[in-house]
Short mmCIF file of C-alpha atoms in Angstrom, two decimals:
data_model
loop_
_atom_site.label_atom_id
_atom_site.label_comp_id
_atom_site.label_asym_id
_atom_site.label_seq_id
_atom_site.Cartn_x
_atom_site.Cartn_y
_atom_site.Cartn_z
CA UNK L 5 -0.01 0.03 0.01
CA UNK L 6 2.84 2.38 0.84
CA UNK L 7 4.37 1.90 -2.61
CA UNK L 8 1.01 2.56 -4.20
CA UNK L 9 0.47 5.68 -2.29
CA UNK L 10 4.05 6.95 -3.19
CA UNK L 11 3.61 6.34 -6.72
CA UNK L 12 0.07 7.37 -6.60
CA UNK L 13 0.99 10.84 -5.38
CA UNK L 14 1.73 11.61 -9.11
CA UNK L 15 -1.92 11.12 -9.84
CA UNK L 16 -3.21 11.44 -6.42
CA UNK L 17 -2.52 15.03 -5.83
CA UNK L 18 -3.85 14.22 -9.18
CA UNK L 19 -1.07 14.29 -11.75
CA UNK L 20 1.43 15.84 -9.56
CA UNK L 21 5.07 14.68 -10.20
CA UNK L 22 6.85 12.35 -7.92
CA UNK L 23 8.64 14.13 -5.05
CA UNK L 24 10.77 12.27 -2.58
CA UNK L 25 9.60 12.77 1.09
CA UNK L 26 11.34 10.91 3.83
CA UNK L 27 10.24 10.23 7.34
CA UNK L 28 12.93 12.57 8.73
CA UNK L 29 12.09 15.52 6.34
CA UNK L 30 9.64 17.93 7.65
CA UNK L 31 7.66 20.68 5.71
CA UNK L 32 8.31 24.31 6.74
CA UNK L 33 5.65 23.91 9.53
CA UNK L 34 5.10 20.28 10.45
CA UNK L 35 1.35 19.72 11.08
CA UNK L 36 1.84 17.43 13.96
CA UNK L 37 3.97 19.89 15.89
CA UNK L 38 1.45 22.60 15.23
CA UNK L 39 -1.81 20.67 15.95
CA UNK L 40 -0.75 17.46 17.68
CA UNK L 41 -1.20 14.01 16.01
CA UNK L 42 -4.71 13.38 17.06
CA UNK L 43 -6.04 16.67 16.04
CA UNK L 44 -4.18 16.62 12.68
CA UNK L 45 -5.44 13.16 11.78
CA UNK L 46 -8.98 13.96 13.00
CA UNK L 47 -9.02 17.10 11.01
CA UNK L 48 -8.03 15.35 7.87
CA UNK L 49 -10.43 12.51 8.36
CA UNK L 50 -13.36 14.69 8.91
CA UNK L 51 -12.48 16.93 6.03
CA UNK L 52 -12.41 13.82 3.78
CA UNK L 53 -15.56 12.68 5.36
CA UNK L 54 -17.43 15.70 3.89
CA UNK L 55 -17.62 13.64 0.63
CA UNK L 56 -19.31 10.68 2.37
CA UNK L 57 -21.58 13.00 4.08
CA UNK L 58 -22.92 14.39 0.91
CA UNK L 59 -24.15 10.95 -0.04
CA UNK L 60 -25.02 8.99 3.16
CA UNK L 61 -27.05 11.71 4.99
CA UNK L 62 -29.73 11.81 2.17
CA UNK L 63 -30.14 8.10 1.47
CA UNK L 64 -32.95 7.73 3.99
CA UNK L 65 -34.78 10.80 2.38
CA UNK L 66 -35.14 9.22 -1.10
CA UNK L 67 -38.75 8.48 -0.55
CA UNK L 68 -39.51 12.11 0.47
CA UNK L 69 -37.44 13.32 -2.48
CA UNK L 70 -39.64 11.20 -4.94
CA UNK L 71 -42.91 12.43 -3.38
CA UNK L 72 -41.84 16.15 -3.34
CA UNK L 73 -40.65 16.06 -6.92
CA UNK L 74 -43.76 14.12 -8.08
CA UNK L 75 -41.94 10.91 -8.95
CA UNK L 76 -43.39 7.35 -8.61
CA UNK L 77 -42.84 5.78 -5.19
CA UNK L 78 -40.74 3.04 -6.84
CA UNK L 79 -38.78 5.37 -9.08
CA UNK L 80 -35.04 4.81 -9.50
CA UNK L 81 -34.49 8.30 -10.91
CA UNK L 82 -33.28 9.49 -7.55
CA UNK L 83 -30.31 7.15 -7.75
CA UNK L 84 -28.92 9.78 -10.28
CA UNK L 85 -28.23 12.02 -7.35
CA UNK L 86 -25.52 9.57 -6.23
CA UNK L 87 -24.27 9.11 -9.84
CA UNK L 88 -24.03 12.87 -10.59
CA UNK L 89 -22.24 13.39 -7.32
CA UNK L 90 -19.70 10.75 -8.04
CA UNK L 91 -19.18 12.10 -11.57
CA UNK L 92 -18.31 15.46 -10.09
CA UNK L 93 -16.11 13.74 -7.48
CA UNK L 94 -14.19 11.99 -10.29
CA UNK L 95 -13.81 15.02 -12.57
CA UNK L 96 -12.78 17.37 -9.70
CA UNK L 97 -9.66 15.30 -8.84
CA UNK L 98 -8.11 16.03 -12.13
CA UNK L 99 -8.44 19.78 -11.33
CA UNK L 100 -7.53 20.00 -7.65
CA UNK L 101 -4.08 18.00 -7.94
CA UNK L 102 -2.42 20.40 -10.21
CA UNK L 103 -3.78 23.37 -8.24
CA UNK L 104 -2.67 21.93 -4.93
CA UNK L 105 0.80 21.45 -6.41
CA UNK L 106 1.02 25.02 -7.76
CA UNK L 107 -0.79 27.17 -5.19
CA UNK L 108 -0.56 24.99 -2.01
CA UNK L 109 -2.65 22.78 -0.04
CA UNK L 110 -4.71 25.34 1.99
CA UNK L 111 -5.90 27.55 -0.94
CA UNK L 112 -6.91 24.41 -2.91
CA UNK L 113 -8.76 22.97 0.22
CA UNK L 114 -10.69 26.17 0.67
CA UNK L 115 -11.75 26.38 -3.09
CA UNK L 116 -13.10 22.93 -2.66
CA UNK L 117 -15.03 24.07 0.45
CA UNK L 118 -16.35 26.93 -1.42
CA UNK L 119 -17.58 24.89 -4.45
CA UNK L 120 -19.06 22.14 -1.98
CA UNK L 121 -21.00 24.73 -0.02
CA UNK L 122 -22.35 26.26 -3.29
CA UNK L 123 -23.49 22.97 -4.61
CA UNK L 124 -25.12 21.97 -1.35
CA UNK L 125 -26.91 25.32 -1.04
CA UNK L 126 -28.05 25.04 -4.75
CA UNK L 127 -29.38 21.57 -3.98
CA UNK L 128 -31.28 22.80 -0.95
CA UNK L 129 -33.45 25.08 -3.07
CA UNK L 130 -33.39 23.21 -6.48
CA UNK L 131 -37.12 22.94 -7.64
CA UNK L 132 -36.74 20.19 -10.08
CA UNK L 133 -34.85 16.85 -10.48
CA UNK L 134 -32.93 18.16 -13.34
CA UNK L 135 -31.42 21.31 -11.30
CA UNK L 136 -31.04 18.91 -8.39
CA UNK L 137 -28.77 16.67 -10.59
CA UNK L 138 -26.78 19.63 -11.74
CA UNK L 139 -26.24 20.92 -8.24
CA UNK L 140 -25.20 17.50 -7.07
CA UNK L 141 -22.43 17.48 -9.78
CA UNK L 142 -21.27 20.84 -8.54
CA UNK L 143 -21.31 19.44 -5.12
CA UNK L 144 -19.22 16.45 -6.05
CA UNK L 145 -16.73 18.84 -7.69
CA UNK L 146 -16.31 20.63 -4.36
CA UNK L 147 -16.15 17.29 -2.49
CA UNK L 148 -13.15 16.23 -4.54
CA UNK L 149 -11.11 19.07 -3.15
CA UNK L 150 -11.04 17.94 0.49
CA UNK L 151 -10.36 14.46 -0.81
CA UNK L 152 -7.47 15.14 -2.96
CA UNK L 153 -5.88 17.74 -0.42
CA UNK L 154 -6.09 15.32 2.39
CA UNK L 155 -4.23 12.67 0.38
CA UNK L 156 -1.68 15.32 -0.50
CA UNK L 157 -1.15 16.57 3.15
CA UNK L 158 -0.69 12.97 4.35
CA UNK L 159 1.96 12.46 1.50
CA UNK L 160 3.66 15.69 2.55
CA UNK L 161 3.88 14.67 6.18
CA UNK L 162 4.61 10.83 5.96
CA UNK L 163 6.30 8.29 3.99
CA UNK L 164 6.42 4.48 4.01
CA UNK L 165 4.74 2.62 6.78
CA UNK L 166 3.86 5.78 8.62
CA UNK L 167 1.90 6.97 5.63
CA UNK L 168 0.08 3.79 5.34
CA UNK L 169 -0.94 3.75 9.02
CA UNK L 170 -1.94 7.37 9.00
CA UNK L 171 -4.13 6.69 5.84
CA UNK L 172 -5.67 3.64 7.30
CA UNK L 173 -6.62 5.64 10.42
CA UNK L 174 -8.06 8.48 8.43
CA UNK L 175 -10.20 6.04 6.42
CA UNK L 176 -11.42 4.28 9.58
CA UNK L 177 -12.64 7.58 10.98
CA UNK L 178 -14.01 8.48 7.47
CA UNK L 179 -16.20 5.31 7.59
CA UNK L 180 -17.87 6.56 10.80
CA UNK L 181 -19.89 8.87 8.59
CA UNK L 182 -21.85 6.02 6.74
CA UNK L 183 -22.42 4.41 10.14
CA UNK L 184 -24.03 7.53 11.71
CA UNK L 185 -25.15 9.75 8.77
CA UNK L 186 -28.27 7.64 7.76
CA UNK L 187 -29.75 7.89 11.27
CA UNK L 188 -28.90 11.52 11.37
CA UNK L 189 -30.41 12.11 8.05
CA UNK L 190 -33.58 10.15 8.88
CA UNK L 191 -33.96 12.21 12.07
CA UNK L 192 -33.73 15.44 10.21
CA UNK L 193 -36.24 14.34 7.52
CA UNK L 194 -38.54 13.30 10.30
CA UNK L 195 -38.74 16.71 11.90
CA UNK L 196 -38.53 18.84 8.67
CA UNK L 197 -37.97 18.78 4.99
CA UNK L 198 -35.40 16.62 3.20
CA UNK L 199 -34.00 20.03 2.04
CA UNK L 200 -32.84 20.59 5.54
CA UNK L 201 -30.43 17.59 5.01
CA UNK L 202 -28.77 19.45 2.29
CA UNK L 203 -28.65 22.70 4.50
CA UNK L 204 -26.91 20.53 7.17
CA UNK L 205 -24.13 19.91 4.71
CA UNK L 206 -23.61 23.59 4.25
CA UNK L 207 -23.27 24.08 7.87
CA UNK L 208 -20.84 21.07 8.24
CA UNK L 209 -18.46 22.44 5.53
CA UNK L 210 -18.64 25.81 7.23
CA UNK L 211 -17.50 24.25 10.49
CA UNK L 212 -14.62 22.41 8.69
CA UNK L 213 -13.50 25.67 7.15
CA UNK L 214 -13.20 27.27 10.39
CA UNK L 215 -11.34 24.36 11.96
CA UNK L 216 -9.10 24.06 8.87
CA UNK L 217 -7.65 27.59 9.74
CA UNK L 218 -5.42 25.63 12.14
CA UNK L 219 -3.93 23.51 9.43
CA UNK L 220 -0.63 24.79 8.25
CA UNK L 221 0.64 24.73 4.62
CA UNK L 222 2.53 21.51 4.12
CA UNK L 223 3.82 21.91 0.57
CA UNK L 224 7.34 23.19 0.52
CA UNK L 225 8.16 26.10 -1.69
CA UNK L 226 10.62 24.15 -3.78
CA UNK L 227 8.09 21.39 -4.46
CA UNK L 228 5.57 23.84 -6.01
CA UNK L 229 5.06 23.05 -9.70
CA UNK L 230 4.17 25.31 -12.67
CA UNK L 231 0.75 24.78 -14.25
CA UNK L 232 1.98 23.64 -17.57
CA UNK L 233 0.37 21.21 -19.96
CA UNK L 234 3.63 19.39 -20.74
CA UNK L 235 4.33 18.83 -17.10
CA UNK L 236 0.81 17.42 -16.57
CA UNK L 237 1.37 15.19 -19.66
CA UNK L 238 4.66 13.94 -18.27
CA UNK L 239 3.14 13.20 -14.78
CA UNK L 240 0.25 11.26 -16.52
CA UNK L 241 2.80 9.29 -18.41
CA UNK L 242 4.57 8.37 -15.26
CA UNK L 243 1.50 7.12 -13.71
CA UNK L 244 0.25 5.21 -16.78
CA UNK L 245 3.57 3.50 -17.32
CA UNK L 246 3.62 2.17 -13.76
CA UNK L 247 2.24 -1.26 -13.83
CA UNK L 248 1.47 -1.66 -10.18
CA UNK L 249 -0.17 1.73 -9.94
CA UNK L 250 -2.32 0.90 -13.01
CA UNK L 251 -3.19 -2.51 -11.42
CA UNK L 252 -4.37 -0.80 -8.16
CA UNK L 253 -6.22 1.83 -10.03
CA UNK L 254 -8.14 -0.65 -12.16
CA UNK L 255 -9.08 -2.64 -8.86
CA UNK L 256 -10.08 0.59 -7.20
CA UNK L 257 -12.27 1.46 -10.17
CA UNK L 258 -14.02 -1.91 -10.01
CA UNK L 259 -14.55 -1.44 -6.28
CA UNK L 260 -15.97 2.08 -6.62
CA UNK L 261 -18.20 0.84 -9.31
CA UNK L 262 -19.66 -1.77 -6.87
CA UNK L 263 -19.91 0.89 -4.21
CA UNK L 264 -21.68 3.44 -6.43
CA UNK L 265 -24.25 0.78 -7.43
CA UNK L 266 -24.67 -0.09 -3.79
CA UNK L 267 -25.26 3.41 -2.62
CA UNK L 268 -27.67 4.25 -5.53
CA UNK L 269 -29.84 1.10 -5.02
CA UNK L 270 -29.61 0.44 -1.31
CA UNK L 271 -32.59 2.41 -0.29
CA UNK L 272 -35.05 1.06 -2.69
CA UNK L 273 -33.78 -2.66 -2.21
CA UNK L 274 -34.18 -2.27 1.60
CA UNK L 275 -37.52 -0.72 1.26
CA UNK L 276 -39.25 -2.47 -1.59
CA UNK L 277 -37.57 -5.92 -1.50
CA UNK L 278 -37.11 -6.43 2.26
CA UNK L 279 -39.87 -4.12 3.55
CA UNK L 280 -37.42 -2.60 6.01
CA UNK L 281 -37.82 1.21 5.36
CA UNK L 282 -37.80 2.03 9.10
CA UNK L 283 -34.75 -0.14 9.74
CA UNK L 284 -32.73 1.13 6.80
CA UNK L 285 -30.59 3.58 8.65
CA UNK L 286 -29.54 0.93 11.21
CA UNK L 287 -28.81 -1.72 8.58
CA UNK L 288 -26.87 0.53 6.34
CA UNK L 289 -24.89 1.77 9.39
CA UNK L 290 -24.15 -1.69 10.52
CA UNK L 291 -22.90 -2.68 7.04
CA UNK L 292 -20.50 0.40 7.01
CA UNK L 293 -19.27 -0.48 10.43
CA UNK L 294 -17.81 -3.70 9.09
CA UNK L 295 -15.97 -1.71 6.62
CA UNK L 296 -14.49 0.37 9.41
CA UNK L 297 -13.37 -2.67 11.27
CA UNK L 298 -11.69 -3.94 8.09
CA UNK L 299 -9.78 -0.53 7.69
CA UNK L 300 -8.65 -0.51 11.47
CA UNK L 301 -7.43 -4.11 11.00
CA UNK L 302 -5.60 -3.09 7.77
#
C-alpha cells in the first residue's frame, strides 16, 4: 500500500510529479507539531468525510424526495443524485491535484470547500430533479477538493509505513460517517423537509472551514510546480507506465463501481424488496461499520 500511495502521489494530488519525502524530512511547519497528532489526523479525516456526508446523509430521504418532486414511489431516478455526485467527485480530482501542487494545499482546500457549499446550497433550493442533478454534480466537484488535499497533506507529512498507517486511520474515521449519517438524515427528515439535510451539509462544511484555519501549509516552496500542460502530460505518463499503480487503479475502479451501485440502489432494495424502510438507517450503518473494522485491522 505504501508503494502505491508513493507512486500514486503523481496522480493523487492528481497528476502531480513524484517528489521524494522521507520520514525525517519535515515541511516548513510540520502539522503534527502545530496541531498534535490526534487533532491533525482527525481534521484530515473529517475533511475527507465531507464527501461521504454528501451521500449518506440523504439516502433515507429518497422517498421524501420522490414524493416532493412528483416521482413514482418506486422510481429509481433519484439514484442519479448519487451518480451525478460521483461524476463530479471524479472529474474534480483532475483539477485539484495540479492546483494543490501550484498554489499550495490550503488555498486548494478552501476552493473545494467553497464549491462544496455552493453545490449543497443550490441543491437545498433546487425546484426540479434536473436542477438537483446539476447541483449534485457541482457538489461532487467541491467534495473532490477535500479528498485530494487530504491525500496530498498525508503524503507531505509521512512516508512508507507511517503514511500507510495514517491513511488507514483516516479512512477508518472516514467510515464513521456511513455508520452515523443515515440515522442523522432520517432524524432530520422526520422533523423537517429533506431539504434541511442538504442545508446541514452547508453548515458542516462551514465548520470544517473554520477548523481548517489551524492547518498549516505542508507543501514546500521548492516542491511547487508550474501549471504547464507538458508537465501534466509527463506526470500522467509516469502514472500510466507504472504497472503496479495501473493495477491498483483498475482494482479501485471496480470497487468504486460496486460501491456506487450499492449506494444508489440500497434504499429501494431495503424498502421495496425487504420491506425494511424503518430499519434502513440501522442496517446501512451496520454494514458500514464492518468496513470500518476492516480498515482498522488493515
